[in-house]
Amino acid sequence: MGLGKRKRDHQQSFWVAADKLCNAPRNAFYDRLNQLLDEVKFDEQLEEAVEPYYEKSGRKGIAPGTYFRMIFIGYFEDISSQRGIAWRCADSRSLAKFLGFGPDEATPEHSTLSLTRERLPMEVHRFAFELILKATAENGLLKGKTLGVDATDLEANASLKSIVRKDNGDDWQAYLRKLYVEDTGKDNPSDEELRRFDKGRKSKKKVSNDEWESATDPESRIGKMKDGRFHLKYKAENAVDLETQVIVSAEVYYGNQGDTHTIEDTVNSAKTHLRETCPEKEVQEVVADKGYHSEHVLDGLQNECDLRTYIPEPDRKYQRTWTDKSPQREAAYRRNRRRTKGNRGRRLQRHRSERVERTFAHLCDTGGSRRTWLRGLEKVQKRYMSAAMAYNLGQIMRKLVGAGKPRYAAVLAERAFSRFCAAWEVMACPGSILADSQRQQNQNWAFQASLGA
């Protein structure tokens, strides 16, 4: 065989026949995922739902099923940006096949994803979420009785350097110059003087969301992240079926909204999704951490929503009194305390801390949703809800094929191949060292079984 040399200057062909192109490589995970989406008629129902938002004539846009599949790829491949998703789909033949594009067709660009997201309202995204939720119910993965609720921070696509005052639009440098002039009486300070002045002053160093906002993303809020840094952020809150670990509701709120102000909206959203997908299933219990403990929350969930609550009470320095509160609110507080301190309440708290936090690990840490590249609450909500759909699809795939993501499916295939090779070597070479070790292991198992008997 002669030495092949790479061509430095390659003349491009004017056209290539489609039958001359090789087929895309198969990906067992994405092929099975496409089969699952076809079984629940995901594309047909979506196309019927989005028809009022498109014109009858004109250039055809990408199918809504293709748009959601590309967002699913961002979750499964741990890609946070739309540019990264579009590049990955264009680079991989198997992903292009998953999207429904042939070898002679180009996959959509990132701008097409943005235009499609702008065109499809929030109602369509909720409808798609309910379609996937219905698929989990058909596969026996949705009970809906006990919900675990928790929240996490999403890093906004904005910097603290971009904040401006709401009253006059001054940025941080202009604000510091005015303070410098007021304190020292000197005009036109240099940047070095401003830095020394800002470092040495003791008052007015805190920045409030009531007075400041981001010039690039006004809907983001200043807050402290989990790692201690202050950043512009949003707040994501999940309601998870504690028995099956399926996300029943995935909501995004302003970053400065407290847990006690959002839990009722999240629970009501979960109840709406269950009512639309499985009317026979009903939420009966809500489990949350002590950050959600509040008298009006317990009163609203128990007396208005008719739910049992398991929310532990935080340590307080003062003695609680009930002289100025209604007996109904006091009764809700005492019922919650009694349930939380029971055996079932403690068991549910362990499940909540394990299973609800696991959803954030999949979505944010290994699913590309911790850092958002979109701006605006509704845009971030659409992207996060689409990632939650992909997570629920992963739960179904874990039941069907044993892996919730394509990388783990490849690991399972490698393990199965290794076991097959080991078994084949044992059968082909009975006197080999591997066969002797397998025989010794079988003898150990038999000895342990006899001791157990």
XYZ file of C-alpha atoms in Angstrom:
453
model
C 0.000 0.000 0.000
C 1.404 3.343 -0.989
C 1.641 6.447 1.161
C -1.360 8.705 0.917
C -0.807 12.447 1.041
C -3.343 15.012 2.178
C -4.440 17.439 -0.504
C -3.618 21.037 0.391
C -5.770 22.607 -2.317
C -8.965 20.721 -2.923
C -11.294 21.726 -5.710
C -14.911 21.611 -4.485
C -17.441 19.687 -6.537
C -20.233 21.654 -8.152
C -22.831 19.099 -7.021
C -22.896 15.667 -5.423
C -25.651 13.130 -5.939
C -27.462 12.208 -2.743
C -27.087 8.484 -3.387
C -23.299 8.952 -3.464
C -23.269 10.216 0.123
C -22.825 7.704 2.904
C -25.516 7.320 5.544
C -25.123 8.980 8.909
C -23.767 6.802 11.725
C -26.404 5.389 14.029
C -26.781 6.526 17.621
C -28.811 3.976 19.536
C -29.875 6.460 22.220
C -31.174 9.126 19.839
C -32.785 6.536 17.570
C -34.742 5.158 20.518
C -35.606 8.695 21.643
C -37.005 9.490 18.201
C -39.036 6.292 18.376
C -40.392 7.368 21.767
C -41.403 10.799 20.443
C -43.115 9.161 17.482
C -45.058 6.857 19.783
C -46.559 9.781 21.708
C -47.163 11.734 18.444
C -45.074 14.622 19.676
C -44.560 16.245 16.257
C -48.128 15.865 15.016
C -49.694 17.429 18.091
C -47.142 20.246 18.203
C -47.602 21.151 14.547
C -51.340 21.337 15.059
C -50.929 23.537 18.143
C -48.517 26.052 16.531
C -50.389 26.403 13.237
C -52.174 29.672 14.294
C -48.780 31.347 14.839
C -47.575 30.863 11.239
C -48.685 32.297 7.922
C -50.369 30.144 5.318
C -47.819 31.083 2.665
C -44.196 32.148 2.512
C -40.883 30.509 3.282
C -41.232 27.486 5.506
C -39.605 27.664 8.922
C -38.203 24.750 10.863
C -40.679 22.330 12.372
C -41.481 22.884 16.057
C -40.370 19.319 16.768
C -36.939 20.177 15.326
C -36.710 23.291 17.494
C -37.448 21.350 20.689
C -35.109 18.518 19.667
C -32.231 20.976 19.370
C -32.947 22.240 22.901
C -33.050 18.602 24.053
C -29.604 18.130 22.517
C -28.361 21.045 24.626
C -29.436 19.152 27.750
C -28.168 15.732 26.693
C -24.810 17.055 25.442
C -24.314 19.654 28.235
C -24.295 22.674 25.891
C -25.541 25.944 27.340
C -25.490 28.347 24.368
C -27.575 28.221 21.207
C -24.475 28.786 19.084
C -22.909 25.708 20.660
C -26.037 23.650 20.006
C -26.196 24.744 16.346
C -22.477 24.005 15.848
C -22.801 20.565 17.461
C -25.774 19.647 15.279
C -23.964 20.798 12.134
C -20.823 18.883 13.109
C -22.490 15.565 14.006
C -24.116 13.458 11.303
C -25.944 11.330 13.853
C -27.484 14.416 15.521
C -28.532 15.750 12.122
C -30.256 12.432 11.523
C -31.956 12.763 14.918
C -33.279 16.168 13.807
C -34.594 14.689 10.579
C -32.053 16.152 8.119
C -30.446 14.146 5.362
C -26.737 14.122 4.471
C -27.283 16.774 1.788
C -29.273 19.150 4.042
C -27.956 21.850 6.364
C -29.086 21.936 10.002
C -30.641 25.163 11.424
C -28.450 27.994 12.639
C -28.615 29.585 16.071
C -30.525 32.598 14.721
C -33.277 30.256 13.558
C -33.598 28.959 17.104
C -33.993 32.520 18.384
C -36.626 33.398 15.801
C -38.589 30.224 16.496
C -38.487 30.826 20.238
C -39.769 34.363 19.734
C -42.601 33.143 17.520
C -43.798 30.355 19.802
C -45.491 31.774 22.924
C -45.263 30.430 26.435
C -48.506 28.506 25.977
C -46.917 26.330 23.274
C -43.962 25.523 25.518
C -46.314 24.551 28.333
C -48.279 22.390 25.899
C -45.072 20.618 24.838
C -44.144 20.136 28.506
C -47.538 18.546 29.144
C -47.081 16.214 26.150
C -43.843 14.890 27.643
C -45.462 14.707 31.081
C -48.256 12.629 29.597
C -45.642 10.303 28.098
C -44.146 9.770 31.564
C -47.604 8.858 32.867
C -48.131 6.362 30.041
C -44.843 4.717 31.004
C -45.845 4.464 34.673
C -43.496 7.216 35.866
C -46.005 9.727 37.203
C -47.827 9.342 40.511
C -48.469 12.966 41.415
C -49.396 12.382 45.052
C -46.340 13.861 46.817
C -44.448 16.863 45.443
C -41.017 18.045 46.559
C -40.339 21.735 45.959
C -36.962 23.463 45.925
C -35.240 26.346 44.132
C -31.808 27.230 42.759
C -30.091 30.217 41.138
C -29.521 30.732 37.416
C -26.732 33.074 36.383
C -28.091 35.791 34.097
C -26.454 36.915 30.878
C -25.477 40.277 32.340
C -22.651 41.744 34.377
C -22.726 43.888 37.495
C -20.666 46.416 35.534
C -23.749 47.074 33.384
C -26.033 48.196 36.225
C -27.506 51.708 36.094
C -29.701 53.704 38.434
C -33.423 53.573 37.747
C -34.040 57.245 38.572
C -31.515 58.965 36.295
C -29.747 56.224 34.313
C -26.277 56.867 35.801
C -23.836 53.992 35.709
C -21.543 53.105 38.617
C -18.758 55.467 37.553
C -21.116 58.444 37.251
C -22.647 57.575 40.609
C -19.212 57.475 42.253
C -18.223 60.825 40.706
C -21.263 62.514 42.225
C -20.505 61.019 45.636
C -16.858 62.110 45.334
C -17.846 65.672 44.524
C -20.316 65.775 47.432
C -17.766 64.462 49.959
C -14.573 66.211 48.820
C -15.796 69.200 46.826
C -13.288 68.455 44.044
C -14.282 68.119 40.418
C -12.981 65.822 37.662
C -11.401 63.032 39.754
C -9.216 60.474 38.040
C -10.036 56.779 37.864
C -7.415 56.007 40.503
C -8.911 58.571 42.874
C -12.348 57.090 42.346
C -11.074 53.595 43.138
C -9.435 54.758 46.364
C -12.557 56.700 47.307
C -14.834 53.719 46.640
C -12.566 51.418 48.640
C -12.316 53.746 51.622
C -15.907 54.948 52.021
C -18.023 53.212 54.646
C -21.566 54.247 53.736
C -23.825 53.646 50.713
C -21.840 50.608 49.574
C -24.858 48.314 49.300
C -26.696 48.095 45.980
C -30.470 47.657 46.064
C -32.660 46.138 43.352
C -35.131 48.944 44.050
C -32.622 51.561 42.886
C -30.435 49.697 40.382
C -31.062 47.518 37.323
C -29.056 45.992 34.514
C -28.892 47.988 31.301
C -28.619 44.812 29.204
C -31.121 42.619 31.092
C -33.500 44.745 33.202
C -35.464 41.701 34.406
C -32.457 40.112 36.116
C -31.878 40.822 39.798
C -28.788 41.338 41.942
C -28.301 38.518 44.443
C -25.879 36.163 46.129
C -25.116 32.941 44.281
C -24.600 29.542 45.909
C -20.821 29.954 45.809
C -20.931 33.290 47.650
C -20.475 35.589 44.630
C -22.847 38.458 43.942
C -24.241 38.337 40.430
C -27.274 39.179 38.356
C -29.479 36.115 38.455
C -32.848 34.440 38.061
C -34.483 31.904 40.319
C -35.579 28.455 39.074
C -38.014 26.379 41.118
C -38.952 22.731 40.527
C -41.872 20.685 41.749
C -40.803 17.033 41.578
C -42.779 13.836 42.022
C -40.882 12.361 44.973
C -41.832 8.797 44.106
C -40.695 8.789 40.473
C -38.362 11.862 40.309
C -40.286 13.362 37.376
C -40.420 17.163 37.166
C -44.099 18.153 37.278
C -43.480 21.904 37.154
C -40.391 23.962 36.241
C -40.813 27.684 36.828
C -38.463 30.669 36.657
C -38.948 33.817 38.762
C -37.131 37.059 39.449
C -33.900 36.481 41.318
C -34.884 38.481 44.399
C -38.217 36.742 45.033
C -38.239 34.743 48.237
C -39.200 31.088 48.477
C -42.303 31.861 50.515
C -43.659 34.085 47.710
C -43.281 31.558 44.871
C -44.111 28.112 46.265
C -47.871 28.493 45.860
C -47.513 29.509 42.195
C -45.247 26.517 41.545
C -47.624 24.090 43.270
C -50.630 25.509 41.401
C -48.712 25.178 38.117
C -47.971 21.523 38.944
C -51.645 20.905 39.718
C -52.617 22.478 36.388
C -50.169 20.267 34.469
C -51.500 17.163 36.202
C -55.082 18.174 35.515
C -54.317 18.643 31.795
C -52.375 15.393 31.410
C -53.785 12.971 34.006
C -57.083 14.181 35.508
C -57.287 11.093 37.720
C -54.047 12.044 39.546
C -54.168 14.679 42.263
C -51.554 16.379 44.415
C -52.075 15.620 48.097
C -48.772 16.452 49.827
C -46.088 19.120 49.496
C -42.579 18.701 50.933
C -40.112 21.594 51.145
C -37.151 22.765 53.235
C -37.250 25.235 56.102
C -36.704 28.197 53.790
C -40.341 27.822 52.715
C -41.724 27.856 56.252
C -44.137 30.718 56.745
C -47.532 31.127 58.354
C -49.240 32.434 55.233
C -47.658 29.638 53.134
C -48.949 26.944 55.503
C -52.349 28.612 55.634
C -52.579 28.894 51.845
C -51.406 25.365 51.057
C -53.498 23.644 53.721
C -56.693 25.686 53.905
C -56.941 27.083 50.373
C -55.262 24.340 48.294
C -56.337 21.462 50.601
C -52.839 19.926 50.791
C -50.811 18.303 53.538
C -47.523 20.108 54.155
C -44.190 18.786 55.427
C -42.105 21.940 55.884
C -39.666 21.956 58.853
C -39.606 24.990 61.089
C -36.359 27.012 61.249
C -34.737 27.828 64.563
C -36.097 31.079 65.954
C -34.778 33.148 68.841
C -38.171 34.455 69.909
C -41.205 32.707 71.373
C -44.104 32.531 68.939
C -47.391 34.078 70.085
C -50.871 33.669 68.556
C -52.729 36.586 70.088
C -52.892 38.579 66.835
C -53.380 35.659 64.431
C -56.437 33.680 63.395
C -57.141 30.232 64.903
C -57.201 28.800 61.375
C -53.600 29.852 60.759
C -52.475 28.506 64.131
C -54.132 25.151 63.426
C -52.302 24.921 60.057
C -49.003 25.672 61.801
C -49.502 22.974 64.431
C -50.625 20.358 61.900
C -47.484 20.979 59.853
C -45.280 20.703 62.966
C -46.872 17.414 63.978
C -46.464 15.890 60.515
C -42.886 17.090 60.065
C -41.682 15.555 63.315
C -43.243 12.176 62.538
C -41.489 9.239 60.899
C -43.141 9.833 57.538
C -42.200 13.505 57.592
C -38.544 12.721 58.255
C -38.503 10.092 55.512
C -40.031 12.548 53.026
C -37.429 15.152 53.955
C -34.647 12.695 53.164
C -36.250 11.943 49.806
C -36.647 15.650 49.066
C -33.030 16.510 49.841
C -31.854 13.641 47.629
C -34.258 13.594 44.686
C -35.149 17.238 44.161
C -31.505 18.301 44.366
C -30.701 15.605 41.831
C -32.931 17.316 39.264
C -30.915 20.525 39.640
C -27.688 18.541 39.266
C -28.925 17.094 35.972
C -30.417 20.329 34.646
C -27.844 22.882 35.791
C -24.555 21.109 36.489
C -24.541 18.540 33.653
C -27.374 19.900 31.485
C -26.087 23.340 30.540
C -28.783 25.390 32.327
C -26.836 26.996 35.169
C -25.575 29.855 32.984
C -28.251 31.297 30.733
C -27.285 33.093 27.516
C -30.737 34.592 27.020
C -32.090 37.862 28.365
C -35.567 38.344 29.739
C -37.656 36.326 32.158
C -39.893 34.739 29.536
C -36.987 33.661 27.319
C -35.178 32.085 30.260
C -38.422 30.376 31.300
C -38.884 28.848 27.829
C -35.346 27.498 27.735
C -35.455 26.114 31.270
C -38.823 24.426 30.723
C -37.502 22.829 27.518
C -34.533 21.460 29.477
C -37.000 20.048 32.038
C -38.789 18.275 29.165
C -35.488 16.684 28.168
C -34.917 15.594 31.769
C -38.328 13.872 31.845
C -37.523 12.196 28.540
C -34.305 10.991 30.126
C -36.330 9.440 32.951
C -38.376 7.499 30.396
C -35.247 6.446 28.520
C -33.684 5.246 31.769
C -36.626 2.925 32.236
C -36.607 1.721 28.614
C -32.889 1.311 27.854
C -31.242 1.764 31.267
C -29.582 5.127 30.499
C -30.937 8.651 30.750
C -28.212 10.289 28.648
C -26.272 9.160 25.555
C -22.911 9.205 27.346
C -24.122 6.780 29.986
C -25.650 4.620 27.265
C -22.184 4.368 25.710
C -20.748 3.382 29.118
C -23.359 0.634 29.471
C -22.552 -0.647 25.992
C -18.835 -0.755 26.840
C -19.520 -2.672 30.054
C -21.731 -5.160 28.230
C -19.059 -5.704 25.586
C -16.388 -6.256 28.275
C -18.556 -8.849 30.013
C -19.215 -10.578 26.711
C -15.494 -10.750 25.960
C -14.781 -12.100 29.437
C -17.479 -14.763 29.114
C -16.234 -15.709 25.646
C -12.667 -16.123 26.927
C -13.894 -18.327 29.756
C -15.779 -20.568 27.306
C -13.040 -20.595 24.681
C -10.115 -21.142 27.095
C -11.314 -23.157 30.121
C -7.786 -23.412 31.554
C -6.895 -19.733 31.371
C -6.197 -17.499 34.351
C -9.468 -15.624 33.745
C -11.409 -18.879 33.857
C -9.687 -19.865 37.116
C -10.539 -16.489 38.681
C -14.161 -16.781 37.501
C -14.360 -20.275 38.951
C -12.892 -19.054 42.264
C -15.423 -16.221 42.361
C -18.276 -18.672 41.790
C -16.969 -20.834 44.639
C -16.878 -17.787 46.943
C -20.465 -16.926 46.063
C -21.537 -20.507 46.752
C -19.721 -20.492 50.120
C -21.400 -17.197 51.118
C -24.764 -18.544 50.054
C -24.256 -21.655 52.213
C -23.407 -19.447 55.201
C -26.548 -17.422 54.613
C -28.647 -20.589 54.419
